[in-house]
Amino acid sequence: MALDALALTGLAYTAYVYATRRSRRHPYPPGPKGLPIIGNILDMPKEREWEVYHQMCKELDTDILHLCVAGTHIVVLDTYEVASDLLEKRSTIYSGRPRLPMVVELMGWDYNFGFMDYGDRWRAHRRLMHNSFHPTAALKFRPHELEASRVLVKRIYEEPDDLLESLRIFSGEIIMSSTYGLSISSKSSKYINLSREAIDPVVPALVPGTYLVDVIPALKYVPDWFPGAKFKRIARENRKMAMKVREVPFADTKSEIATGVARLSFCRTSLEMARTLEAEQMLEREELIKNVAGTLYGAGADSTMATVGTCILALLNHPEVLRKAHEELDRVLKQGALPDFEDMENLPYITAIVKESMRWRDTAPLGLPHVSQVDDVYKGYRIPKGSIVIPNAWAMLHDEDIYADPLSFKPERFLKRVETKDGIRYELDKSVRDPSFAIWGFGRRICPGRYMAASAIWMAVASLLAAFDFTQFEDGSPDLNHPYMPGGLRVPKPFKCKIRPRSPEIERSIQSIDADLGIL
């Protein structure tokens, strides 16, 4: 047996050496010519990276782009074909994550499984989350989403000048309610504020080049008093907040479970399923539950808010689309009523608006990067082990071969006209590619909470359009050139518009929301 094991080891090593030498005989994918030592560091875009990378691909006539920055290989995938071939069909070797010294090792976000490298630890967290958020399981959280949407409508009615802030609170309330079972009320604000205070410094820290320690990891060992070590002090403070995000709401949820008042949630369900485990296994499972729960707010709050905000921006500049949406809602809903999930099937135009909003200005144009775990050869090109692999989702969602006139906002692209005995109606055109193919990530790193996020976005958009009429100011603001926040996540900068209830009946429904829900 020992000889057999030795032989197998030798065979595996020989195969590895052969594959490595074979890959090195191939050229890198096309890319701009770099300089000695620093490589393509001067070619790296400073803003709107997705558009710059796409333009590079067009100029070089390639759908896979290579850059090398001070010895680090970066591979950008510009079409769905190459993203699918590598990140999905070869997911076993393209599911890693790059090392993040500042965020993971110093700031203390090592429990966030979105940042974890591919392996057994990541798989355990992913499996636990999948159990609660796969398509069927995610349906049980729809009451949370419906409740939060009603509260959103009431909040905007009372504070119409704080639209994006209301959307941000809405996103946080859904996540806190679904994750921990914490009531959607004024009490939830402390948890949302805690999470935002902890996560806000993380967003810029994820942008390459923000902190030198990400380029030179050994800097994490310099003492806090050392000149230029301000990043150590920033990380130390954020580490405390990262731990609070994980511990505080989880402890409060366990207290509610113990007293029998806990609402349905990811934590309650997961802890109940773990009751039969032995003591040591129970402790391990509890750590997993706590980690996954602590990951959820950062994973979805800003992206949900950004998508709905982008949708409102688009409708302000396309009043004809808003008019058609209102006409459909008036045909389907009773006068003064707000939508329910049961109405979704009969509101295809609203669904088309949501799909187009997610495609037109996707919130994560480049997503989170993958890392190749071995040397690979694709289309005759060499992709070295350790390469940072970036799928350009924006380019895929603006591919003219998939979506005609891709820069324009056209919900009708997802609809088809159908003649019936009762007249002309519209329904979703399933022959048009759903933008979800690129929005939520790829392969084994695809967003596991996408089903809940998608239904929350739909309900928010449907509720707001049923309740309000949105119009620009007389000067035409905000327009389609309204700025977005810098960074890898595209979030609109705050904007104001005219918001008014669509009818006296709907206004009375909005005013009665608190009483209907029994919110404290």
PDB file of N, CA, C and O in Angstrom, residues 264-330:
ATOM      1  N   LEU A 264     -39.946  33.955  12.928  1.00  0.00           N
ATOM      2  CA  LEU A 264     -39.275  33.094  11.957  1.00  0.00           C
ATOM      3  C   LEU A 264     -38.068  33.822  11.380  1.00  0.00           C
ATOM      4  O   LEU A 264     -38.164  34.988  10.986  1.00  0.00           O
ATOM      5  N   SER A 265     -36.932  33.160  11.336  1.00  0.00           N
ATOM      6  CA  SER A 265     -35.729  33.781  10.799  1.00  0.00           C
ATOM      7  C   SER A 265     -34.709  32.702  10.462  1.00  0.00           C
ATOM      8  O   SER A 265     -34.858  31.538  10.849  1.00  0.00           O
ATOM      9  N   PHE A 266     -33.673  33.117   9.759  1.00  0.00           N
ATOM     10  CA  PHE A 266     -32.564  32.204   9.455  1.00  0.00           C
ATOM     11  C   PHE A 266     -31.939  31.660  10.735  1.00  0.00           C
ATOM     12  O   PHE A 266     -31.691  30.458  10.860  1.00  0.00           O
ATOM     13  N   CYS A 267     -31.687  32.535  11.707  1.00  0.00           N
ATOM     14  CA  CYS A 267     -31.044  32.093  12.947  1.00  0.00           C
ATOM     15  C   CYS A 267     -31.929  31.132  13.730  1.00  0.00           C
ATOM     16  O   CYS A 267     -31.460  30.091  14.207  1.00  0.00           O
ATOM     17  N   ARG A 268     -33.202  31.470  13.879  1.00  0.00           N
ATOM     18  CA  ARG A 268     -34.082  30.600  14.660  1.00  0.00           C
ATOM     19  C   ARG A 268     -34.197  29.219  14.021  1.00  0.00           C
ATOM     20  O   ARG A 268     -34.067  28.194  14.694  1.00  0.00           O
ATOM     21  N   THR A 269     -34.423  29.190  12.716  1.00  0.00           N
ATOM     22  CA  THR A 269     -34.561  27.912  12.016  1.00  0.00           C
ATOM     23  C   THR A 269     -33.283  27.094  12.104  1.00  0.00           C
ATOM     24  O   THR A 269     -33.314  25.883  12.366  1.00  0.00           O
ATOM     25  N   SER A 270     -32.134  27.729  11.900  1.00  0.00           N
ATOM     26  CA  SER A 270     -30.853  27.023  11.912  1.00  0.00           C
ATOM     27  C   SER A 270     -30.525  26.491  13.302  1.00  0.00           C
ATOM     28  O   SER A 270     -30.026  25.371  13.455  1.00  0.00           O
ATOM     29  N   LEU A 271     -30.811  27.285  14.332  1.00  0.00           N
ATOM     30  CA  LEU A 271     -30.544  26.837  15.702  1.00  0.00           C
ATOM     31  C   LEU A 271     -31.484  25.699  16.100  1.00  0.00           C
ATOM     32  O   LEU A 271     -31.073  24.760  16.791  1.00  0.00           O
ATOM     33  N   GLU A 272     -32.726  25.757  15.663  1.00  0.00           N
ATOM     34  CA  GLU A 272     -33.663  24.675  15.966  1.00  0.00           C
ATOM     35  C   GLU A 272     -33.227  23.366  15.309  1.00  0.00           C
ATOM     36  O   GLU A 272     -33.341  22.292  15.908  1.00  0.00           O
ATOM     37  N   MET A 273     -32.704  23.445  14.094  1.00  0.00           N
ATOM     38  CA  MET A 273     -32.247  22.241  13.392  1.00  0.00           C
ATOM     39  C   MET A 273     -31.001  21.646  14.039  1.00  0.00           C
ATOM     40  O   MET A 273     -30.709  20.465  13.866  1.00  0.00           O
ATOM     41  N   ALA A 274     -30.264  22.470  14.791  1.00  0.00           N
ATOM     42  CA  ALA A 274     -29.014  22.005  15.409  1.00  0.00           C
ATOM     43  C   ALA A 274     -29.216  21.436  16.812  1.00  0.00           C
ATOM     44  O   ALA A 274     -28.257  20.997  17.449  1.00  0.00           O
ATOM     45  N   ARG A 275     -30.444  21.422  17.310  1.00  0.00           N
ATOM     46  CA  ARG A 275     -30.689  21.002  18.686  1.00  0.00           C
ATOM     47  C   ARG A 275     -30.292  19.554  18.962  1.00  0.00           C
ATOM     48  O   ARG A 275     -29.962  19.189  20.094  1.00  0.00           O
ATOM     49  N   THR A 276     -30.334  18.712  17.955  1.00  0.00           N
ATOM     50  CA  THR A 276     -30.034  17.291  18.163  1.00  0.00           C
ATOM     51  C   THR A 276     -28.540  16.986  18.155  1.00  0.00           C
ATOM     52  O   THR A 276     -28.154  15.834  18.391  1.00  0.00           O
ATOM     53  N   LEU A 277     -27.713  17.983  17.894  1.00  0.00           N
ATOM     54  CA  LEU A 277     -26.274  17.750  17.816  1.00  0.00           C
ATOM     55  C   LEU A 277     -25.671  17.593  19.207  1.00  0.00           C
ATOM     56  O   LEU A 277     -26.217  18.083  20.198  1.00  0.00           O
ATOM     57  N   GLU A 278     -24.532  16.927  19.265  1.00  0.00           N
ATOM     58  CA  GLU A 278     -23.775  16.838  20.512  1.00  0.00           C
ATOM     59  C   GLU A 278     -23.246  18.222  20.886  1.00  0.00           C
ATOM     60  O   GLU A 278     -23.156  19.117  20.037  1.00  0.00           O
ATOM     61  N   ALA A 279     -22.871  18.393  22.151  1.00  0.00           N
ATOM     62  CA  ALA A 279     -22.492  19.711  22.662  1.00  0.00           C
ATOM     63  C   ALA A 279     -21.388  20.356  21.835  1.00  0.00           C
ATOM     64  O   ALA A 279     -21.475  21.538  21.460  1.00  0.00           O
ATOM     65  N   GLU A 280     -20.327  19.598  21.537  1.00  0.00           N
ATOM     66  CA  GLU A 280     -19.203  20.168  20.780  1.00  0.00           C
ATOM     67  C   GLU A 280     -19.626  20.534  19.366  1.00  0.00           C
ATOM     68  O   GLU A 280     -19.263  21.590  18.839  1.00  0.00           O
ATOM     69  N   GLN A 281     -20.426  19.657  18.739  1.00  0.00           N
ATOM     70  CA  GLN A 281     -20.909  19.946  17.390  1.00  0.00           C
ATOM     71  C   GLN A 281     -21.846  21.143  17.394  1.00  0.00           C
ATOM     72  O   GLN A 281     -21.859  21.945  16.450  1.00  0.00           O
ATOM     73  N   MET A 282     -22.630  21.267  18.465  1.00  0.00           N
ATOM     74  CA  MET A 282     -23.553  22.392  18.579  1.00  0.00           C
ATOM     75  C   MET A 282     -22.795  23.717  18.632  1.00  0.00           C
ATOM     76  O   MET A 282     -23.187  24.705  18.004  1.00  0.00           O
ATOM     77  N   LEU A 283     -21.691  23.750  19.366  1.00  0.00           N
ATOM     78  CA  LEU A 283     -20.881  24.963  19.440  1.00  0.00           C
ATOM     79  C   LEU A 283     -20.310  25.325  18.073  1.00  0.00           C
ATOM     80  O   LEU A 283     -20.281  26.498  17.681  1.00  0.00           O
ATOM     81  N   GLU A 284     -19.847  24.310  17.337  1.00  0.00           N
ATOM     82  CA  GLU A 284     -19.307  24.555  16.002  1.00  0.00           C
ATOM     83  C   GLU A 284     -20.391  25.079  15.062  1.00  0.00           C
ATOM     84  O   GLU A 284     -20.167  26.004  14.280  1.00  0.00           O
ATOM     85  N   ARG A 285     -21.593  24.464  15.155  1.00  0.00           N
ATOM     86  CA  ARG A 285     -22.690  24.903  14.299  1.00  0.00           C
ATOM     87  C   ARG A 285     -23.124  26.327  14.652  1.00  0.00           C
ATOM     88  O   ARG A 285     -23.439  27.134  13.772  1.00  0.00           O
ATOM     89  N   GLU A 286     -23.129  26.660  15.914  1.00  0.00           N
ATOM     90  CA  GLU A 286     -23.513  27.991  16.331  1.00  0.00           C
ATOM     91  C   GLU A 286     -22.545  29.036  15.774  1.00  0.00           C
ATOM     92  O   GLU A 286     -22.961  30.134  15.386  1.00  0.00           O
ATOM     93  N   GLU A 287     -21.263  28.710  15.736  1.00  0.00           N
ATOM     94  CA  GLU A 287     -20.288  29.626  15.145  1.00  0.00           C
ATOM     95  C   GLU A 287     -20.578  29.838  13.658  1.00  0.00           C
ATOM     96  O   GLU A 287     -20.497  30.965  13.153  1.00  0.00           O
ATOM     97  N   LEU A 288     -20.936  28.755  12.966  1.00  0.00           N
ATOM     98  CA  LEU A 288     -21.274  28.873  11.550  1.00  0.00           C
ATOM     99  C   LEU A 288     -22.489  29.776  11.366  1.00  0.00           C
ATOM    100  O   LEU A 288     -22.504  30.658  10.499  1.00  0.00           O
ATOM    101  N   ILE A 289     -23.517  29.542  12.168  1.00  0.00           N
ATOM    102  CA  ILE A 289     -24.742  30.335  12.066  1.00  0.00           C
ATOM    103  C   ILE A 289     -24.435  31.808  12.314  1.00  0.00           C
ATOM    104  O   ILE A 289     -24.890  32.698  11.595  1.00  0.00           O
ATOM    105  N   LYS A 290     -23.657  32.078  13.348  1.00  0.00           N
ATOM    106  CA  LYS A 290     -23.295  33.445  13.701  1.00  0.00           C
ATOM    107  C   LYS A 290     -22.512  34.112  12.566  1.00  0.00           C
ATOM    108  O   LYS A 290     -22.738  35.288  12.242  1.00  0.00           O
ATOM    109  N   ASN A 291     -21.601  33.376  11.954  1.00  0.00           N
ATOM    110  CA  ASN A 291     -20.794  33.923  10.863  1.00  0.00           C
ATOM    111  C   ASN A 291     -21.647  34.258   9.642  1.00  0.00           C
ATOM    112  O   ASN A 291     -21.514  35.335   9.045  1.00  0.00           O
ATOM    113  N   VAL A 292     -22.514  33.315   9.257  1.00  0.00           N
ATOM    114  CA  VAL A 292     -23.357  33.540   8.085  1.00  0.00           C
ATOM    115  C   VAL A 292     -24.298  34.714   8.329  1.00  0.00           C
ATOM    116  O   VAL A 292     -24.465  35.584   7.466  1.00  0.00           O
ATOM    117  N   ALA A 293     -24.894  34.763   9.512  1.00  0.00           N
ATOM    118  CA  ALA A 293     -25.800  35.866   9.836  1.00  0.00           C
ATOM    119  C   ALA A 293     -25.061  37.202   9.786  1.00  0.00           C
ATOM    120  O   ALA A 293     -25.579  38.199   9.256  1.00  0.00           O
ATOM    121  N   GLY A 294     -23.845  37.246  10.308  1.00  0.00           N
ATOM    122  CA  GLY A 294     -23.062  38.469  10.309  1.00  0.00           C
ATOM    123  C   GLY A 294     -22.613  38.902   8.926  1.00  0.00           C
ATOM    124  O   GLY A 294     -22.234  40.058   8.719  1.00  0.00           O
ATOM    125  N   THR A 295     -22.668  37.995   7.962  1.00  0.00           N
ATOM    126  CA  THR A 295     -22.277  38.286   6.586  1.00  0.00           C
ATOM    127  C   THR A 295     -23.401  38.954   5.805  1.00  0.00           C
ATOM    128  O   THR A 295     -23.150  39.753   4.906  1.00  0.00           O
ATOM    129  N   LEU A 296     -24.636  38.638   6.153  1.00  0.00           N
ATOM    130  CA  LEU A 296     -25.760  38.952   5.278  1.00  0.00           C
ATOM    131  C   LEU A 296     -25.986  40.446   5.067  1.00  0.00           C
ATOM    132  O   LEU A 296     -26.285  40.874   3.949  1.00  0.00           O
ATOM    133  N   TYR A 297     -25.871  41.274   6.122  1.00  0.00           N
ATOM    134  CA  TYR A 297     -26.164  42.695   5.941  1.00  0.00           C
ATOM    135  C   TYR A 297     -25.216  43.318   4.913  1.00  0.00           C
ATOM    136  O   TYR A 297     -25.653  44.000   3.976  1.00  0.00           O
ATOM    137  N   GLY A 298     -23.919  43.092   5.083  1.00  0.00           N
ATOM    138  CA  GLY A 298     -22.950  43.673   4.160  1.00  0.00           C
ATOM    139  C   GLY A 298     -23.117  43.172   2.745  1.00  0.00           C
ATOM    140  O   GLY A 298     -22.796  43.871   1.786  1.00  0.00           O
ATOM    141  N   ALA A 299     -23.635  41.946   2.602  1.00  0.00           N
ATOM    142  CA  ALA A 299     -23.769  41.355   1.275  1.00  0.00           C
ATOM    143  C   ALA A 299     -24.920  41.943   0.471  1.00  0.00           C
ATOM    144  O   ALA A 299     -24.872  41.947  -0.761  1.00  0.00           O
ATOM    145  N   GLY A 300     -25.969  42.460   1.155  1.00  0.00           N
ATOM    146  CA  GLY A 300     -27.141  42.829   0.386  1.00  0.00           C
ATOM    147  C   GLY A 300     -27.741  44.202   0.598  1.00  0.00           C
ATOM    148  O   GLY A 300     -28.533  44.655  -0.231  1.00  0.00           O
ATOM    149  N   ALA A 301     -27.398  44.886   1.684  1.00  0.00           N
ATOM    150  CA  ALA A 301     -28.113  46.118   2.011  1.00  0.00           C
ATOM    151  C   ALA A 301     -27.934  47.200   0.950  1.00  0.00           C
ATOM    152  O   ALA A 301     -28.910  47.728   0.411  1.00  0.00           O
ATOM    153  N   ASP A 302     -26.698  47.553   0.631  1.00  0.00           N
ATOM    154  CA  ASP A 302     -26.473  48.643  -0.317  1.00  0.00           C
ATOM    155  C   ASP A 302     -26.862  48.270  -1.746  1.00  0.00           C
ATOM    156  O   ASP A 302     -27.327  49.121  -2.507  1.00  0.00           O
ATOM    157  N   SER A 303     -26.678  47.002  -2.124  1.00  0.00           N
ATOM    158  CA  SER A 303     -27.007  46.609  -3.493  1.00  0.00           C
ATOM    159  C   SER A 303     -28.514  46.677  -3.746  1.00  0.00           C
ATOM    160  O   SER A 303     -28.958  47.091  -4.816  1.00  0.00           O
ATOM    161  N   THR A 304     -29.321  46.279  -2.762  1.00  0.00           N
ATOM    162  CA  THR A 304     -30.777  46.373  -2.914  1.00  0.00           C
ATOM    163  C   THR A 304     -31.202  47.831  -3.014  1.00  0.00           C
ATOM    164  O   THR A 304     -31.988  48.218  -3.884  1.00  0.00           O
ATOM    165  N   MET A 305     -30.684  48.661  -2.115  1.00  0.00           N
ATOM    166  CA  MET A 305     -30.999  50.086  -2.135  1.00  0.00           C
ATOM    167  C   MET A 305     -30.599  50.714  -3.464  1.00  0.00           C
ATOM    168  O   MET A 305     -31.347  51.505  -4.055  1.00  0.00           O
ATOM    169  N   ALA A 306     -29.412  50.366  -3.965  1.00  0.00           N
ATOM    170  CA  ALA A 306     -28.906  50.966  -5.199  1.00  0.00           C
ATOM    171  C   ALA A 306     -29.775  50.605  -6.392  1.00  0.00           C
ATOM    172  O   ALA A 306     -30.036  51.452  -7.261  1.00  0.00           O
ATOM    173  N   THR A 307     -30.242  49.353  -6.461  1.00  0.00           N
ATOM    174  CA  THR A 307     -31.063  48.934  -7.595  1.00  0.00           C
ATOM    175  C   THR A 307     -32.390  49.683  -7.629  1.00  0.00           C
ATOM    176  O   THR A 307     -32.822  50.161  -8.685  1.00  0.00           O
ATOM    177  N   VAL A 308     -33.054  49.786  -6.482  1.00  0.00           N
ATOM    178  CA  VAL A 308     -34.335  50.502  -6.444  1.00  0.00           C
ATOM    179  C   VAL A 308     -34.112  51.992  -6.713  1.00  0.00           C
ATOM    180  O   VAL A 308     -34.891  52.628  -7.432  1.00  0.00           O
ATOM    181  N   GLY A 309     -33.034  52.559  -6.173  1.00  0.00           N
ATOM    182  CA  GLY A 309     -32.725  53.957  -6.437  1.00  0.00           C
ATOM    183  C   GLY A 309     -32.475  54.222  -7.913  1.00  0.00           C
ATOM    184  O   GLY A 309     -32.952  55.224  -8.469  1.00  0.00           O
ATOM    185  N   THR A 310     -31.743  53.331  -8.552  1.00  0.00           N
ATOM    186  CA  THR A 310     -31.496  53.452  -9.993  1.00  0.00           C
ATOM    187  C   THR A 310     -32.798  53.359 -10.769  1.00  0.00           C
ATOM    188  O   THR A 310     -33.002  54.085 -11.758  1.00  0.00           O
ATOM    189  N   CYS A 311     -33.690  52.491 -10.349  1.00  0.00           N
ATOM    190  CA  CYS A 311     -34.989  52.350 -11.007  1.00  0.00           C
ATOM    191  C   CYS A 311     -35.763  53.666 -10.951  1.00  0.00           C
ATOM    192  O   CYS A 311     -36.317  54.121 -11.969  1.00  0.00           O
ATOM    193  N   ILE A 312     -35.803  54.311  -9.791  1.00  0.00           N
ATOM    194  CA  ILE A 312     -36.514  55.591  -9.663  1.00  0.00           C
ATOM    195  C   ILE A 312     -35.866  56.652 -10.544  1.00  0.00           C
ATOM    196  O   ILE A 312     -36.564  57.438 -11.213  1.00  0.00           O
ATOM    197  N   LEU A 313     -34.528  56.679 -10.580  1.00  0.00           N
ATOM    198  CA  LEU A 313     -33.832  57.630 -11.456  1.00  0.00           C
ATOM    199  C   LEU A 313     -34.242  57.432 -12.918  1.00  0.00           C
ATOM    200  O   LEU A 313     -34.494  58.402 -13.647  1.00  0.00           O
ATOM    201  N   ALA A 314     -34.293  56.185 -13.342  1.00  0.00           N
ATOM    202  CA  ALA A 314     -34.659  55.890 -14.730  1.00  0.00           C
ATOM    203  C   ALA A 314     -36.089  56.332 -15.021  1.00  0.00           C
ATOM    204  O   ALA A 314     -36.368  56.937 -16.071  1.00  0.00           O
ATOM    205  N   LEU A 315     -37.010  56.068 -14.105  1.00  0.00           N
ATOM    206  CA  LEU A 315     -38.409  56.413 -14.328  1.00  0.00           C
ATOM    207  C   LEU A 315     -38.618  57.925 -14.336  1.00  0.00           C
ATOM    208  O   LEU A 315     -39.486  58.439 -15.064  1.00  0.00           O
ATOM    209  N   LEU A 316     -37.847  58.658 -13.545  1.00  0.00           N
ATOM    210  CA  LEU A 316     -37.936  60.113 -13.561  1.00  0.00           C
ATOM    211  C   LEU A 316     -37.592  60.665 -14.941  1.00  0.00           C
ATOM    212  O   LEU A 316     -38.120  61.697 -15.362  1.00  0.00           O
ATOM    213  N   ASN A 317     -36.714  59.991 -15.641  1.00  0.00           N
ATOM    214  CA  ASN A 317     -36.270  60.447 -16.960  1.00  0.00           C
ATOM    215  C   ASN A 317     -36.989  59.738 -18.100  1.00  0.00           C
ATOM    216  O   ASN A 317     -36.702  60.001 -19.268  1.00  0.00           O
ATOM    217  N   HIS A 318     -37.902  58.824 -17.751  1.00  0.00           N
ATOM    218  CA  HIS A 318     -38.717  58.131 -18.756  1.00  0.00           C
ATOM    219  C   HIS A 318     -40.169  58.102 -18.274  1.00  0.00           C
ATOM    220  O   HIS A 318     -40.707  57.049 -17.917  1.00  0.00           O
ATOM    221  N   PRO A 319     -40.824  59.269 -18.252  1.00  0.00           N
ATOM    222  CA  PRO A 319     -42.206  59.336 -17.738  1.00  0.00           C
ATOM    223  C   PRO A 319     -43.172  58.441 -18.495  1.00  0.00           C
ATOM    224  O   PRO A 319     -44.180  58.006 -17.929  1.00  0.00           O
ATOM    225  N   GLU A 320     -42.870  58.139 -19.767  1.00  0.00           N
ATOM    226  CA  GLU A 320     -43.759  57.255 -20.526  1.00  0.00           C
ATOM    227  C   GLU A 320     -43.746  55.836 -19.963  1.00  0.00           C
ATOM    228  O   GLU A 320     -44.761  55.126 -19.991  1.00  0.00           O
ATOM    229  N   VAL A 321     -42.584  55.407 -19.424  1.00  0.00           N
ATOM    230  CA  VAL A 321     -42.498  54.086 -18.793  1.00  0.00           C
ATOM    231  C   VAL A 321     -43.289  54.084 -17.492  1.00  0.00           C
ATOM    232  O   VAL A 321     -44.023  53.136 -17.181  1.00  0.00           O
ATOM    233  N   LEU A 322     -43.153  55.150 -16.716  1.00  0.00           N
ATOM    234  CA  LEU A 322     -43.902  55.260 -15.459  1.00  0.00           C
ATOM    235  C   LEU A 322     -45.403  55.254 -15.737  1.00  0.00           C
ATOM    236  O   LEU A 322     -46.177  54.614 -15.008  1.00  0.00           O
ATOM    237  N   ARG A 323     -45.825  55.938 -16.780  1.00  0.00           N
ATOM    238  CA  ARG A 323     -47.251  55.974 -17.119  1.00  0.00           C
ATOM    239  C   ARG A 323     -47.773  54.570 -17.441  1.00  0.00           C
ATOM    240  O   ARG A 323     -48.842  54.165 -16.965  1.00  0.00           O
ATOM    241  N   LYS A 324     -47.013  53.797 -18.219  1.00  0.00           N
ATOM    242  CA  LYS A 324     -47.435  52.438 -18.556  1.00  0.00           C
ATOM    243  C   LYS A 324     -47.477  51.543 -17.315  1.00  0.00           C
ATOM    244  O   LYS A 324     -48.352  50.678 -17.181  1.00  0.00           O
ATOM    245  N   ALA A 325     -46.538  51.773 -16.410  1.00  0.00           N
ATOM    246  CA  ALA A 325     -46.531  50.997 -15.166  1.00  0.00           C
ATOM    247  C   ALA A 325     -47.785  51.295 -14.347  1.00  0.00           C
ATOM    248  O   ALA A 325     -48.426  50.374 -13.807  1.00  0.00           O
ATOM    249  N   HIS A 326     -48.137  52.569 -14.263  1.00  0.00           N
ATOM    250  CA  HIS A 326     -49.335  52.951 -13.517  1.00  0.00           C
ATOM    251  C   HIS A 326     -50.594  52.370 -14.165  1.00  0.00           C
ATOM    252  O   HIS A 326     -51.523  51.925 -13.466  1.00  0.00           O
ATOM    253  N   GLU A 327     -50.632  52.361 -15.486  1.00  0.00           N
ATOM    254  CA  GLU A 327     -51.793  51.800 -16.184  1.00  0.00           C
ATOM    255  C   GLU A 327     -51.944  50.312 -15.873  1.00  0.00           C
ATOM    256  O   GLU A 327     -53.062  49.825 -15.649  1.00  0.00           O
ATOM    257  N   GLU A 328     -50.826  49.580 -15.850  1.00  0.00           N
ATOM    258  CA  GLU A 328     -50.898  48.149 -15.541  1.00  0.00           C
ATOM    259  C   GLU A 328     -51.342  47.931 -14.097  1.00  0.00           C
ATOM    260  O   GLU A 328     -52.195  47.072 -13.818  1.00  0.00           O
ATOM    261  N   LEU A 329     -50.779  48.680 -13.176  1.00  0.00           N
ATOM    262  CA  LEU A 329     -51.160  48.546 -11.767  1.00  0.00           C
ATOM    263  C   LEU A 329     -52.651  48.842 -11.571  1.00  0.00           C
ATOM    264  O   LEU A 329     -53.335  48.156 -10.800  1.00  0.00           O
ATOM    265  N   ASP A 330     -53.169  49.852 -12.270  1.00  0.00           N
ATOM    266  CA  ASP A 330     -54.581  50.212 -12.129  1.00  0.00           C
ATOM    267  C   ASP A 330     -55.492  49.124 -12.697  1.00  0.00           C
ATOM    268  O   ASP A 330     -56.631  48.953 -12.217  1.00  0.00           O
TER     269      ASP A 330
END
